[in-house]
C-alpha cells in the first residue's frame, strides 16, 4: 500500500480566523448580491497556502454541525459564554462548505459532534497506514498527536505554522498528548466555559500530571498533596471527572470518507466559475498563484 499524505482541515477554525482577521477593520468583502465573503476568501487562502507548503495527496474538510453537541447534554453551560455570531458571518457558514465542495474537497460532519471529534475519528482511521496532517488553530487537537500524525497550528498571517509532532509536544510540554486531557480536566477551559478544579491553573495542573501521570494517580495520592490542593480537588471532584469528559476528543463518531473521494485534484474550470460568481477580486494572483492546481 502506498503511504498517502492526508490533510484533515478544521473548516470552522479556518473560517473564524479568516473572518475576524478583516472584520476588526469592518472589511467584509460584500459583493454585488449583498453577500459578505471575507471569511470564505480567507479560508481558501489558508487552505491553498497549507496545501502548497505541505503537499498532501488527499484533503478532507471537517465541520461542526450546529451548536448543540453531546457535550451540551453532559454540561448545559458548555460554550454558553459565547455570543451569537456576527450577522456578516452567518451566511458564510453554508457558503464556505459550497466553496470547499466546488474545489472537490469532501465536507464531513456528524450531528451532535464537533469538527474535532470528526478529525479525531478520521485520524484514528487513517493514521494506521498513512501520514495524517491536521490543519487548525485549535490547540485541543494536540491531544491527537501520535506516530504518523502531526498538527499544524495556524499562527498570525498566512503560511505561518507551529508544527507539532508527538516528540516535539513531549519535549516542549513534558507530558504526553493524551495527558493533555487530564491537564485540561484540572485547569478547565474558559473558552469552552467549563471550570475544571477551581483554583488550579495550567502550571499546577501540569506539575500534578507530571508527578502522578493521570487524574487517577492524583486521587490515589491525594493525601500527599498540600492541604489547599486536597481541598480544591475534593470540593470539585464531580466537575473534575465531567471536565475530562468534555476535554476529550471523541474518536468513535460515525463519520466516514472514502479516500478515493478525497484525492486533491481541483477542477480549475469549476473553481474559476465559483470564484467569479462570488466576485473574489484578484483571486488568480492572491489565491491560486502558489498552489499546484491540476485540471481533471
PDB file of C-alpha atoms in Angstrom:
ATOM      1  CA  UNK A   1       0.000   0.000   0.000  1.00  0.00           C
ATOM      2  CA  UNK A   2       1.368   3.421  -0.976  1.00  0.00           C
ATOM      3  CA  UNK A   3       1.531   5.713   2.039  1.00  0.00           C
ATOM      4  CA  UNK A   4      -0.700   8.729   1.488  1.00  0.00           C
ATOM      5  CA  UNK A   5      -0.408  12.220   2.974  1.00  0.00           C
ATOM      6  CA  UNK A   6      -3.865  13.160   4.254  1.00  0.00           C
ATOM      7  CA  UNK A   7      -4.665  16.686   5.407  1.00  0.00           C
ATOM      8  CA  UNK A   8      -7.658  16.996   7.740  1.00  0.00           C
ATOM      9  CA  UNK A   9      -8.843  20.602   7.800  1.00  0.00           C
ATOM     10  CA  UNK A  10     -10.723  22.191  10.700  1.00  0.00           C
ATOM     11  CA  UNK A  11     -13.040  24.215   8.494  1.00  0.00           C
ATOM     12  CA  UNK A  12     -14.699  26.247  11.238  1.00  0.00           C
ATOM     13  CA  UNK A  13     -11.350  27.217  12.771  1.00  0.00           C
ATOM     14  CA  UNK A  14     -10.067  28.494   9.424  1.00  0.00           C
ATOM     15  CA  UNK A  15     -13.321  30.323   8.679  1.00  0.00           C
ATOM     16  CA  UNK A  16     -13.440  32.093  12.055  1.00  0.00           C
ATOM     17  CA  UNK A  17      -9.774  33.058  11.906  1.00  0.00           C
ATOM     18  CA  UNK A  18     -10.132  34.433   8.379  1.00  0.00           C
ATOM     19  CA  UNK A  19     -13.336  36.310   9.187  1.00  0.00           C
ATOM     20  CA  UNK A  20     -12.038  38.094  12.275  1.00  0.00           C
ATOM     21  CA  UNK A  21      -8.736  38.963  10.597  1.00  0.00           C
ATOM     22  CA  UNK A  22     -10.551  41.553   8.466  1.00  0.00           C
ATOM     23  CA  UNK A  23     -13.786  42.050  10.416  1.00  0.00           C
ATOM     24  CA  UNK A  24     -11.901  44.043  13.055  1.00  0.00           C
ATOM     25  CA  UNK A  25     -11.478  46.770  10.440  1.00  0.00           C
ATOM     26  CA  UNK A  26     -15.031  46.324   9.097  1.00  0.00           C
ATOM     27  CA  UNK A  27     -13.776  44.826   5.841  1.00  0.00           C
ATOM     28  CA  UNK A  28     -16.324  42.165   4.942  1.00  0.00           C
ATOM     29  CA  UNK A  29     -15.888  41.986   1.136  1.00  0.00           C
ATOM     30  CA  UNK A  30     -19.632  42.367   0.456  1.00  0.00           C
ATOM     31  CA  UNK A  31     -20.323  41.563  -3.193  1.00  0.00           C
ATOM     32  CA  UNK A  32     -22.982  42.985  -5.529  1.00  0.00           C
ATOM     33  CA  UNK A  33     -25.504  40.434  -4.233  1.00  0.00           C
ATOM     34  CA  UNK A  34     -25.068  41.768  -0.704  1.00  0.00           C
ATOM     35  CA  UNK A  35     -23.228  38.648   0.478  1.00  0.00           C
ATOM     36  CA  UNK A  36     -20.147  39.069   2.705  1.00  0.00           C
ATOM     37  CA  UNK A  37     -17.285  36.811   1.621  1.00  0.00           C
ATOM     38  CA  UNK A  38     -14.239  37.844   3.694  1.00  0.00           C
ATOM     39  CA  UNK A  39     -14.236  34.680   5.831  1.00  0.00           C
ATOM     40  CA  UNK A  40     -14.632  32.331   2.871  1.00  0.00           C
ATOM     41  CA  UNK A  41     -11.943  34.149   0.885  1.00  0.00           C
ATOM     42  CA  UNK A  42      -9.505  33.888   3.781  1.00  0.00           C
ATOM     43  CA  UNK A  43     -10.377  30.242   4.391  1.00  0.00           C
ATOM     44  CA  UNK A  44      -9.488  29.414   0.787  1.00  0.00           C
ATOM     45  CA  UNK A  45      -6.220  31.317   1.079  1.00  0.00           C
ATOM     46  CA  UNK A  46      -5.312  29.458   4.300  1.00  0.00           C
ATOM     47  CA  UNK A  47      -6.222  26.174   2.638  1.00  0.00           C
ATOM     48  CA  UNK A  48      -4.283  26.717  -0.578  1.00  0.00           C
ATOM     49  CA  UNK A  49      -1.252  28.072   1.285  1.00  0.00           C
ATOM     50  CA  UNK A  50      -1.113  24.983   3.500  1.00  0.00           C
ATOM     51  CA  UNK A  51      -1.630  22.621   0.563  1.00  0.00           C
ATOM     52  CA  UNK A  52       1.232  24.256  -1.312  1.00  0.00           C
ATOM     53  CA  UNK A  53       3.507  24.066   1.727  1.00  0.00           C
ATOM     54  CA  UNK A  54       2.789  20.514   2.907  1.00  0.00           C
ATOM     55  CA  UNK A  55       1.717  18.875  -0.380  1.00  0.00           C
ATOM     56  CA  UNK A  56      -0.956  16.429   0.818  1.00  0.00           C
ATOM     57  CA  UNK A  57      -2.226  13.801  -1.587  1.00  0.00           C
ATOM     58  CA  UNK A  58      -5.694  13.917  -0.008  1.00  0.00           C
ATOM     59  CA  UNK A  59      -7.673  16.704   1.691  1.00  0.00           C
ATOM     60  CA  UNK A  60     -10.864  16.481   3.795  1.00  0.00           C
ATOM     61  CA  UNK A  61     -12.625  19.407   5.487  1.00  0.00           C
ATOM     62  CA  UNK A  62     -14.388  18.775   8.807  1.00  0.00           C
ATOM     63  CA  UNK A  63     -17.161  20.956  10.244  1.00  0.00           C
ATOM     64  CA  UNK A  64     -19.241  21.491  13.351  1.00  0.00           C
ATOM     65  CA  UNK A  65     -22.856  20.594  12.631  1.00  0.00           C
ATOM     66  CA  UNK A  66     -24.768  23.121  14.713  1.00  0.00           C
ATOM     67  CA  UNK A  67     -24.020  24.486  18.166  1.00  0.00           C
ATOM     68  CA  UNK A  68     -25.588  21.652  20.207  1.00  0.00           C
ATOM     69  CA  UNK A  69     -23.472  18.558  20.798  1.00  0.00           C
ATOM     70  CA  UNK A  70     -23.318  15.668  23.251  1.00  0.00           C
ATOM     71  CA  UNK A  71     -21.157  17.904  25.463  1.00  0.00           C
ATOM     72  CA  UNK A  72     -24.121  20.249  25.982  1.00  0.00           C
ATOM     73  CA  UNK A  73     -26.106  17.244  27.157  1.00  0.00           C
ATOM     74  CA  UNK A  74     -23.349  16.482  29.671  1.00  0.00           C
ATOM     75  CA  UNK A  75     -22.992  20.093  30.824  1.00  0.00           C
ATOM     76  CA  UNK A  76     -25.631  22.658  29.957  1.00  0.00           C
ATOM     77  CA  UNK A  77     -23.215  25.601  30.268  1.00  0.00           C
ATOM     78  CA  UNK A  78     -20.722  24.185  27.777  1.00  0.00           C
ATOM     79  CA  UNK A  79     -19.745  27.108  25.497  1.00  0.00           C
ATOM     80  CA  UNK A  80     -22.680  29.071  26.932  1.00  0.00           C
ATOM     81  CA  UNK A  81     -20.398  32.106  27.273  1.00  0.00           C
ATOM     82  CA  UNK A  82     -20.212  32.526  23.509  1.00  0.00           C
ATOM     83  CA  UNK A  83     -22.467  35.087  21.908  1.00  0.00           C
ATOM     84  CA  UNK A  84     -24.276  34.765  18.607  1.00  0.00           C
ATOM     85  CA  UNK A  85     -22.013  35.021  15.549  1.00  0.00           C
ATOM     86  CA  UNK A  86     -21.891  38.395  13.771  1.00  0.00           C
ATOM     87  CA  UNK A  87     -24.523  38.950  11.084  1.00  0.00           C
ATOM     88  CA  UNK A  88     -21.817  39.165   8.436  1.00  0.00           C
ATOM     89  CA  UNK A  89     -20.504  35.719   9.364  1.00  0.00           C
ATOM     90  CA  UNK A  90     -23.795  33.798   9.421  1.00  0.00           C
ATOM     91  CA  UNK A  91     -24.293  33.444   5.624  1.00  0.00           C
ATOM     92  CA  UNK A  92     -20.668  32.381   5.232  1.00  0.00           C
ATOM     93  CA  UNK A  93     -21.131  29.095   7.124  1.00  0.00           C
ATOM     94  CA  UNK A  94     -23.022  27.442   4.272  1.00  0.00           C
ATOM     95  CA  UNK A  95     -21.148  29.402   1.638  1.00  0.00           C
ATOM     96  CA  UNK A  96     -17.815  28.075   2.907  1.00  0.00           C
ATOM     97  CA  UNK A  97     -18.988  24.486   2.503  1.00  0.00           C
ATOM     98  CA  UNK A  98     -20.240  25.254  -1.011  1.00  0.00           C
ATOM     99  CA  UNK A  99     -16.853  26.656  -1.995  1.00  0.00           C
ATOM    100  CA  UNK A 100     -14.983  23.688  -0.485  1.00  0.00           C
ATOM    101  CA  UNK A 101     -17.291  21.367  -2.417  1.00  0.00           C
ATOM    102  CA  UNK A 102     -16.548  23.309  -5.604  1.00  0.00           C
ATOM    103  CA  UNK A 103     -12.873  22.538  -5.027  1.00  0.00           C
ATOM    104  CA  UNK A 104     -13.778  18.830  -4.979  1.00  0.00           C
ATOM    105  CA  UNK A 105     -12.752  18.572  -1.330  1.00  0.00           C
ATOM    106  CA  UNK A 106     -15.185  16.482   0.784  1.00  0.00           C
ATOM    107  CA  UNK A 107     -17.080  18.238   3.584  1.00  0.00           C
ATOM    108  CA  UNK A 108     -17.751  15.958   6.553  1.00  0.00           C
ATOM    109  CA  UNK A 109     -19.520  16.367   9.883  1.00  0.00           C
ATOM    110  CA  UNK A 110     -21.830  14.489  12.239  1.00  0.00           C
ATOM    111  CA  UNK A 111     -24.844  15.894  14.093  1.00  0.00           C
ATOM    112  CA  UNK A 112     -24.196  16.066  17.832  1.00  0.00           C
ATOM    113  CA  UNK A 113     -20.420  16.187  17.486  1.00  0.00           C
ATOM    114  CA  UNK A 114     -17.807  18.856  16.856  1.00  0.00           C
ATOM    115  CA  UNK A 115     -15.345  19.018  13.989  1.00  0.00           C
ATOM    116  CA  UNK A 116     -12.665  17.951  16.498  1.00  0.00           C
ATOM    117  CA  UNK A 117     -14.470  14.644  17.019  1.00  0.00           C
ATOM    118  CA  UNK A 118     -14.664  14.007  13.279  1.00  0.00           C
ATOM    119  CA  UNK A 119     -10.985  14.858  12.915  1.00  0.00           C
ATOM    120  CA  UNK A 120     -10.152  12.504  15.784  1.00  0.00           C
ATOM    121  CA  UNK A 121     -12.161   9.664  14.274  1.00  0.00           C
ATOM    122  CA  UNK A 122     -10.612  10.054  10.828  1.00  0.00           C
ATOM    123  CA  UNK A 123      -7.152  10.425  12.348  1.00  0.00           C
ATOM    124  CA  UNK A 124      -7.506   7.092  14.120  1.00  0.00           C
ATOM    125  CA  UNK A 125      -8.800   5.509  10.920  1.00  0.00           C
ATOM    126  CA  UNK A 126      -6.159   6.795   8.525  1.00  0.00           C
ATOM    127  CA  UNK A 127      -3.009   7.016  10.669  1.00  0.00           C
ATOM    128  CA  UNK A 128      -2.635   3.244  10.881  1.00  0.00           C
ATOM    129  CA  UNK A 129      -1.376   3.177   7.284  1.00  0.00           C
ATOM    130  CA  UNK A 130      -0.888   6.780   6.209  1.00  0.00           C
ATOM    131  CA  UNK A 131       0.517  10.136   7.277  1.00  0.00           C
ATOM    132  CA  UNK A 132      -2.109  12.482   8.727  1.00  0.00           C
ATOM    133  CA  UNK A 133      -1.697  16.264   8.995  1.00  0.00           C
ATOM    134  CA  UNK A 134      -4.291  18.229  10.977  1.00  0.00           C
ATOM    135  CA  UNK A 135      -4.683  21.894   9.977  1.00  0.00           C
ATOM    136  CA  UNK A 136      -6.322  24.087  12.616  1.00  0.00           C
ATOM    137  CA  UNK A 137      -5.805  26.898  15.071  1.00  0.00           C
ATOM    138  CA  UNK A 138      -7.214  24.861  17.960  1.00  0.00           C
ATOM    139  CA  UNK A 139      -4.661  23.563  20.446  1.00  0.00           C
ATOM    140  CA  UNK A 140      -7.147  20.983  21.750  1.00  0.00           C
ATOM    141  CA  UNK A 141      -6.261  18.900  18.696  1.00  0.00           C
ATOM    142  CA  UNK A 142      -2.735  18.388  20.039  1.00  0.00           C
ATOM    143  CA  UNK A 143      -4.119  15.507  22.107  1.00  0.00           C
ATOM    144  CA  UNK A 144      -4.398  13.551  18.832  1.00  0.00           C
ATOM    145  CA  UNK A 145      -0.645  13.523  18.249  1.00  0.00           C
ATOM    146  CA  UNK A 146       0.897  10.090  17.854  1.00  0.00           C
ATOM    147  CA  UNK A 147       3.029   8.231  15.278  1.00  0.00           C
ATOM    148  CA  UNK A 148       2.074   9.248  11.705  1.00  0.00           C
ATOM    149  CA  UNK A 149       0.116  12.294  12.999  1.00  0.00           C
ATOM    150  CA  UNK A 150       1.173  15.944  13.042  1.00  0.00           C
ATOM    151  CA  UNK A 151      -0.788  19.079  13.957  1.00  0.00           C
ATOM    152  CA  UNK A 152      -0.271  22.318  12.036  1.00  0.00           C
ATOM    153  CA  UNK A 153      -1.446  25.229  14.172  1.00  0.00           C
ATOM    154  CA  UNK A 154      -2.108  28.447  12.271  1.00  0.00           C
ATOM    155  CA  UNK A 155      -0.215  31.469  13.505  1.00  0.00           C
ATOM    156  CA  UNK A 156      -0.659  35.130  12.576  1.00  0.00           C
ATOM    157  CA  UNK A 157      -0.843  35.799   8.868  1.00  0.00           C
ATOM    158  CA  UNK A 158      -0.722  33.223   6.097  1.00  0.00           C
ATOM    159  CA  UNK A 159       1.820  30.439   5.792  1.00  0.00           C
ATOM    160  CA  UNK A 160       2.968  30.599   9.408  1.00  0.00           C
ATOM    161  CA  UNK A 161       2.512  27.434  11.474  1.00  0.00           C
ATOM    162  CA  UNK A 162       3.508  25.867  14.751  1.00  0.00           C
ATOM    163  CA  UNK A 163       4.231  22.351  13.503  1.00  0.00           C
ATOM    164  CA  UNK A 164       3.802  19.692  16.181  1.00  0.00           C
ATOM    165  CA  UNK A 165       4.742  16.041  16.205  1.00  0.00           C
ATOM    166  CA  UNK A 166       4.330  13.765  19.209  1.00  0.00           C
ATOM    167  CA  UNK A 167       8.026  14.061  20.070  1.00  0.00           C
ATOM    168  CA  UNK A 168       8.052  17.865  19.846  1.00  0.00           C
ATOM    169  CA  UNK A 169       4.990  18.083  22.087  1.00  0.00           C
ATOM    170  CA  UNK A 170       6.536  15.837  24.743  1.00  0.00           C
ATOM    171  CA  UNK A 171       9.818  17.739  24.616  1.00  0.00           C
ATOM    172  CA  UNK A 172       8.065  21.115  24.893  1.00  0.00           C
ATOM    173  CA  UNK A 173       5.350  20.298  27.432  1.00  0.00           C
ATOM    174  CA  UNK A 174       6.909  17.473  29.428  1.00  0.00           C
ATOM    175  CA  UNK A 175       3.720  15.423  29.190  1.00  0.00           C
ATOM    176  CA  UNK A 176       2.222  13.139  26.552  1.00  0.00           C
ATOM    177  CA  UNK A 177      -0.515  14.355  24.189  1.00  0.00           C
ATOM    178  CA  UNK A 178      -3.134  12.189  25.926  1.00  0.00           C
ATOM    179  CA  UNK A 179      -2.125  13.589  29.324  1.00  0.00           C
ATOM    180  CA  UNK A 180      -3.173  16.975  27.984  1.00  0.00           C
ATOM    181  CA  UNK A 181      -6.780  15.824  28.513  1.00  0.00           C
ATOM    182  CA  UNK A 182      -6.186  15.384  32.237  1.00  0.00           C
ATOM    183  CA  UNK A 183      -4.388  18.725  32.422  1.00  0.00           C
ATOM    184  CA  UNK A 184      -7.458  20.420  30.919  1.00  0.00           C
ATOM    185  CA  UNK A 185      -9.714  18.485  33.299  1.00  0.00           C
ATOM    186  CA  UNK A 186      -7.824  20.042  36.188  1.00  0.00           C
ATOM    187  CA  UNK A 187      -7.434  23.587  34.862  1.00  0.00           C
ATOM    188  CA  UNK A 188     -10.707  23.841  32.928  1.00  0.00           C
ATOM    189  CA  UNK A 189     -11.208  25.825  29.740  1.00  0.00           C
ATOM    190  CA  UNK A 190     -12.550  29.370  29.876  1.00  0.00           C
ATOM    191  CA  UNK A 191     -13.113  29.380  26.103  1.00  0.00           C
ATOM    192  CA  UNK A 192     -15.373  26.320  26.283  1.00  0.00           C
ATOM    193  CA  UNK A 193     -16.786  27.506  29.626  1.00  0.00           C
ATOM    194  CA  UNK A 194     -16.089  24.600  31.950  1.00  0.00           C
ATOM    195  CA  UNK A 195     -14.222  25.273  35.198  1.00  0.00           C
ATOM    196  CA  UNK A 196     -12.246  22.123  35.988  1.00  0.00           C
ATOM    197  CA  UNK A 197     -10.984  22.383  39.564  1.00  0.00           C
ATOM    198  CA  UNK A 198     -11.448  25.980  40.653  1.00  0.00           C
ATOM    199  CA  UNK A 199      -8.185  27.471  41.840  1.00  0.00           C
ATOM    200  CA  UNK A 200      -5.909  25.152  39.851  1.00  0.00           C
ATOM    201  CA  UNK A 201      -4.257  26.724  36.835  1.00  0.00           C
ATOM    202  CA  UNK A 202      -2.202  25.352  33.979  1.00  0.00           C
ATOM    203  CA  UNK A 203       1.150  25.402  35.781  1.00  0.00           C
ATOM    204  CA  UNK A 204      -0.161  23.462  38.777  1.00  0.00           C
ATOM    205  CA  UNK A 205      -2.148  21.078  36.567  1.00  0.00           C
ATOM    206  CA  UNK A 206       0.925  20.165  34.506  1.00  0.00           C
ATOM    207  CA  UNK A 207       3.019  19.761  37.662  1.00  0.00           C
ATOM    208  CA  UNK A 208       0.460  17.348  39.137  1.00  0.00           C
ATOM    209  CA  UNK A 209       0.190  15.284  35.960  1.00  0.00           C
ATOM    210  CA  UNK A 210       3.978  15.102  35.652  1.00  0.00           C
ATOM    211  CA  UNK A 211       4.167  13.815  39.221  1.00  0.00           C
ATOM    212  CA  UNK A 212       1.199  11.416  39.232  1.00  0.00           C
ATOM    213  CA  UNK A 213       0.642  10.755  35.490  1.00  0.00           C
ATOM    214  CA  UNK A 214      -3.190  10.881  35.497  1.00  0.00           C
ATOM    215  CA  UNK A 215      -6.298  12.001  37.371  1.00  0.00           C
ATOM    216  CA  UNK A 216      -6.483   8.518  38.899  1.00  0.00           C
ATOM    217  CA  UNK A 217      -2.871   8.800  40.039  1.00  0.00           C
ATOM    218  CA  UNK A 218      -3.573  12.148  41.682  1.00  0.00           C
ATOM    219  CA  UNK A 219      -6.621  10.799  43.501  1.00  0.00           C
ATOM    220  CA  UNK A 220      -4.668   7.759  44.707  1.00  0.00           C
ATOM    221  CA  UNK A 221      -2.059  10.075  46.235  1.00  0.00           C
ATOM    222  CA  UNK A 222      -4.406  12.839  47.342  1.00  0.00           C
ATOM    223  CA  UNK A 223      -3.123  12.735  50.929  1.00  0.00           C
ATOM    224  CA  UNK A 224       0.370  13.606  49.653  1.00  0.00           C
ATOM    225  CA  UNK A 225      -0.809  16.914  48.203  1.00  0.00           C
ATOM    226  CA  UNK A 226      -0.745  20.231  50.089  1.00  0.00           C
ATOM    227  CA  UNK A 227      -3.933  20.748  52.135  1.00  0.00           C
ATOM    228  CA  UNK A 228      -5.111  23.569  49.880  1.00  0.00           C
ATOM    229  CA  UNK A 229      -4.910  21.419  46.746  1.00  0.00           C
ATOM    230  CA  UNK A 230      -6.591  18.499  48.511  1.00  0.00           C
ATOM    231  CA  UNK A 231      -9.481  20.741  49.494  1.00  0.00           C
ATOM    232  CA  UNK A 232      -9.914  22.168  45.987  1.00  0.00           C
ATOM    233  CA  UNK A 233      -9.916  18.734  44.341  1.00  0.00           C
ATOM    234  CA  UNK A 234     -12.286  17.177  46.900  1.00  0.00           C
ATOM    235  CA  UNK A 235     -14.730  20.083  46.557  1.00  0.00           C
ATOM    236  CA  UNK A 236     -14.690  19.857  42.747  1.00  0.00           C
ATOM    237  CA  UNK A 237     -14.400  16.107  42.250  1.00  0.00           C
ATOM    238  CA  UNK A 238     -17.559  15.705  40.162  1.00  0.00           C
ATOM    239  CA  UNK A 239     -16.605  18.636  37.973  1.00  0.00           C
ATOM    240  CA  UNK A 240     -13.099  17.211  37.575  1.00  0.00           C
ATOM    241  CA  UNK A 241     -14.463  13.992  36.074  1.00  0.00           C
ATOM    242  CA  UNK A 242     -17.011  15.878  33.977  1.00  0.00           C
ATOM    243  CA  UNK A 243     -14.360  18.272  32.682  1.00  0.00           C
ATOM    244  CA  UNK A 244     -12.279  15.340  31.494  1.00  0.00           C
ATOM    245  CA  UNK A 245     -15.266  14.031  29.510  1.00  0.00           C
ATOM    246  CA  UNK A 246     -15.702  17.494  27.983  1.00  0.00           C
ATOM    247  CA  UNK A 247     -11.994  17.901  27.171  1.00  0.00           C
ATOM    248  CA  UNK A 248     -11.504  14.542  25.479  1.00  0.00           C
ATOM    249  CA  UNK A 249     -11.965  14.397  21.712  1.00  0.00           C
ATOM    250  CA  UNK A 250     -14.439  11.632  20.887  1.00  0.00           C
ATOM    251  CA  UNK A 251     -12.829   9.412  18.259  1.00  0.00           C
ATOM    252  CA  UNK A 252     -15.703   6.997  17.659  1.00  0.00           C
ATOM    253  CA  UNK A 253     -18.136   9.100  15.656  1.00  0.00           C
ATOM    254  CA  UNK A 254     -19.954   7.688  12.641  1.00  0.00           C
ATOM    255  CA  UNK A 255     -18.136   9.974  10.228  1.00  0.00           C
ATOM    256  CA  UNK A 256     -16.710   8.296   7.160  1.00  0.00           C
ATOM    257  CA  UNK A 257     -14.994   9.444   3.988  1.00  0.00           C
ATOM    258  CA  UNK A 258     -13.540   7.294   1.261  1.00  0.00           C
ATOM    259  CA  UNK A 259     -10.010   8.294   0.369  1.00  0.00           C
ATOM    260  CA  UNK A 260     -10.943   7.805  -3.272  1.00  0.00           C
ATOM    261  CA  UNK A 261     -13.215  10.845  -2.908  1.00  0.00           C
ATOM    262  CA  UNK A 262     -10.572  12.906  -1.129  1.00  0.00           C
ATOM    263  CA  UNK A 263      -7.774  12.954  -3.713  1.00  0.00           C
ATOM    264  CA  UNK A 264      -6.571  16.530  -4.014  1.00  0.00           C
ATOM    265  CA  UNK A 265      -7.226  17.377  -7.653  1.00  0.00           C
ATOM    266  CA  UNK A 266      -9.019  20.615  -8.409  1.00  0.00           C
ATOM    267  CA  UNK A 267     -11.163  21.185 -11.470  1.00  0.00           C
ATOM    268  CA  UNK A 268      -9.845  24.597 -12.476  1.00  0.00           C
ATOM    269  CA  UNK A 269     -12.863  25.493 -14.608  1.00  0.00           C
ATOM    270  CA  UNK A 270     -15.309  24.815 -11.765  1.00  0.00           C
ATOM    271  CA  UNK A 271     -13.118  26.690  -9.310  1.00  0.00           C
ATOM    272  CA  UNK A 272     -12.891  29.713 -11.610  1.00  0.00           C
ATOM    273  CA  UNK A 273     -16.663  29.812 -12.100  1.00  0.00           C
ATOM    274  CA  UNK A 274     -17.253  29.676  -8.350  1.00  0.00           C
ATOM    275  CA  UNK A 275     -14.741  32.408  -7.523  1.00  0.00           C
ATOM    276  CA  UNK A 276     -16.031  34.674 -10.278  1.00  0.00           C
ATOM    277  CA  UNK A 277     -19.618  34.175  -9.155  1.00  0.00           C
ATOM    278  CA  UNK A 278     -18.631  35.234  -5.650  1.00  0.00           C
ATOM    279  CA  UNK A 279     -16.765  38.204  -7.145  1.00  0.00           C
ATOM    280  CA  UNK A 280     -13.459  37.326  -5.498  1.00  0.00           C
ATOM    281  CA  UNK A 281     -11.102  40.118  -6.561  1.00  0.00           C
ATOM    282  CA  UNK A 282      -7.669  39.258  -7.930  1.00  0.00           C
ATOM    283  CA  UNK A 283      -8.204  35.638  -6.979  1.00  0.00           C
ATOM    284  CA  UNK A 284      -5.851  34.274  -9.621  1.00  0.00           C
ATOM    285  CA  UNK A 285      -2.951  36.193  -8.084  1.00  0.00           C
ATOM    286  CA  UNK A 286      -3.972  36.177  -4.412  1.00  0.00           C
ATOM    287  CA  UNK A 287      -5.394  32.672  -4.009  1.00  0.00           C
ATOM    288  CA  UNK A 288      -4.110  30.210  -6.590  1.00  0.00           C
ATOM    289  CA  UNK A 289      -0.723  31.553  -7.642  1.00  0.00           C
ATOM    290  CA  UNK A 290       1.120  29.247  -5.228  1.00  0.00           C
ATOM    291  CA  UNK A 291      -0.921  26.023  -5.068  1.00  0.00           C
ATOM    292  CA  UNK A 292      -0.498  23.307  -7.631  1.00  0.00           C
ATOM    293  CA  UNK A 293      -3.816  23.224  -9.456  1.00  0.00           C
ATOM    294  CA  UNK A 294      -4.458  20.172 -11.614  1.00  0.00           C
ATOM    295  CA  UNK A 295      -7.179  20.108 -14.242  1.00  0.00           C
ATOM    296  CA  UNK A 296      -9.231  16.907 -14.149  1.00  0.00           C
TER     297      UNK A 296
END
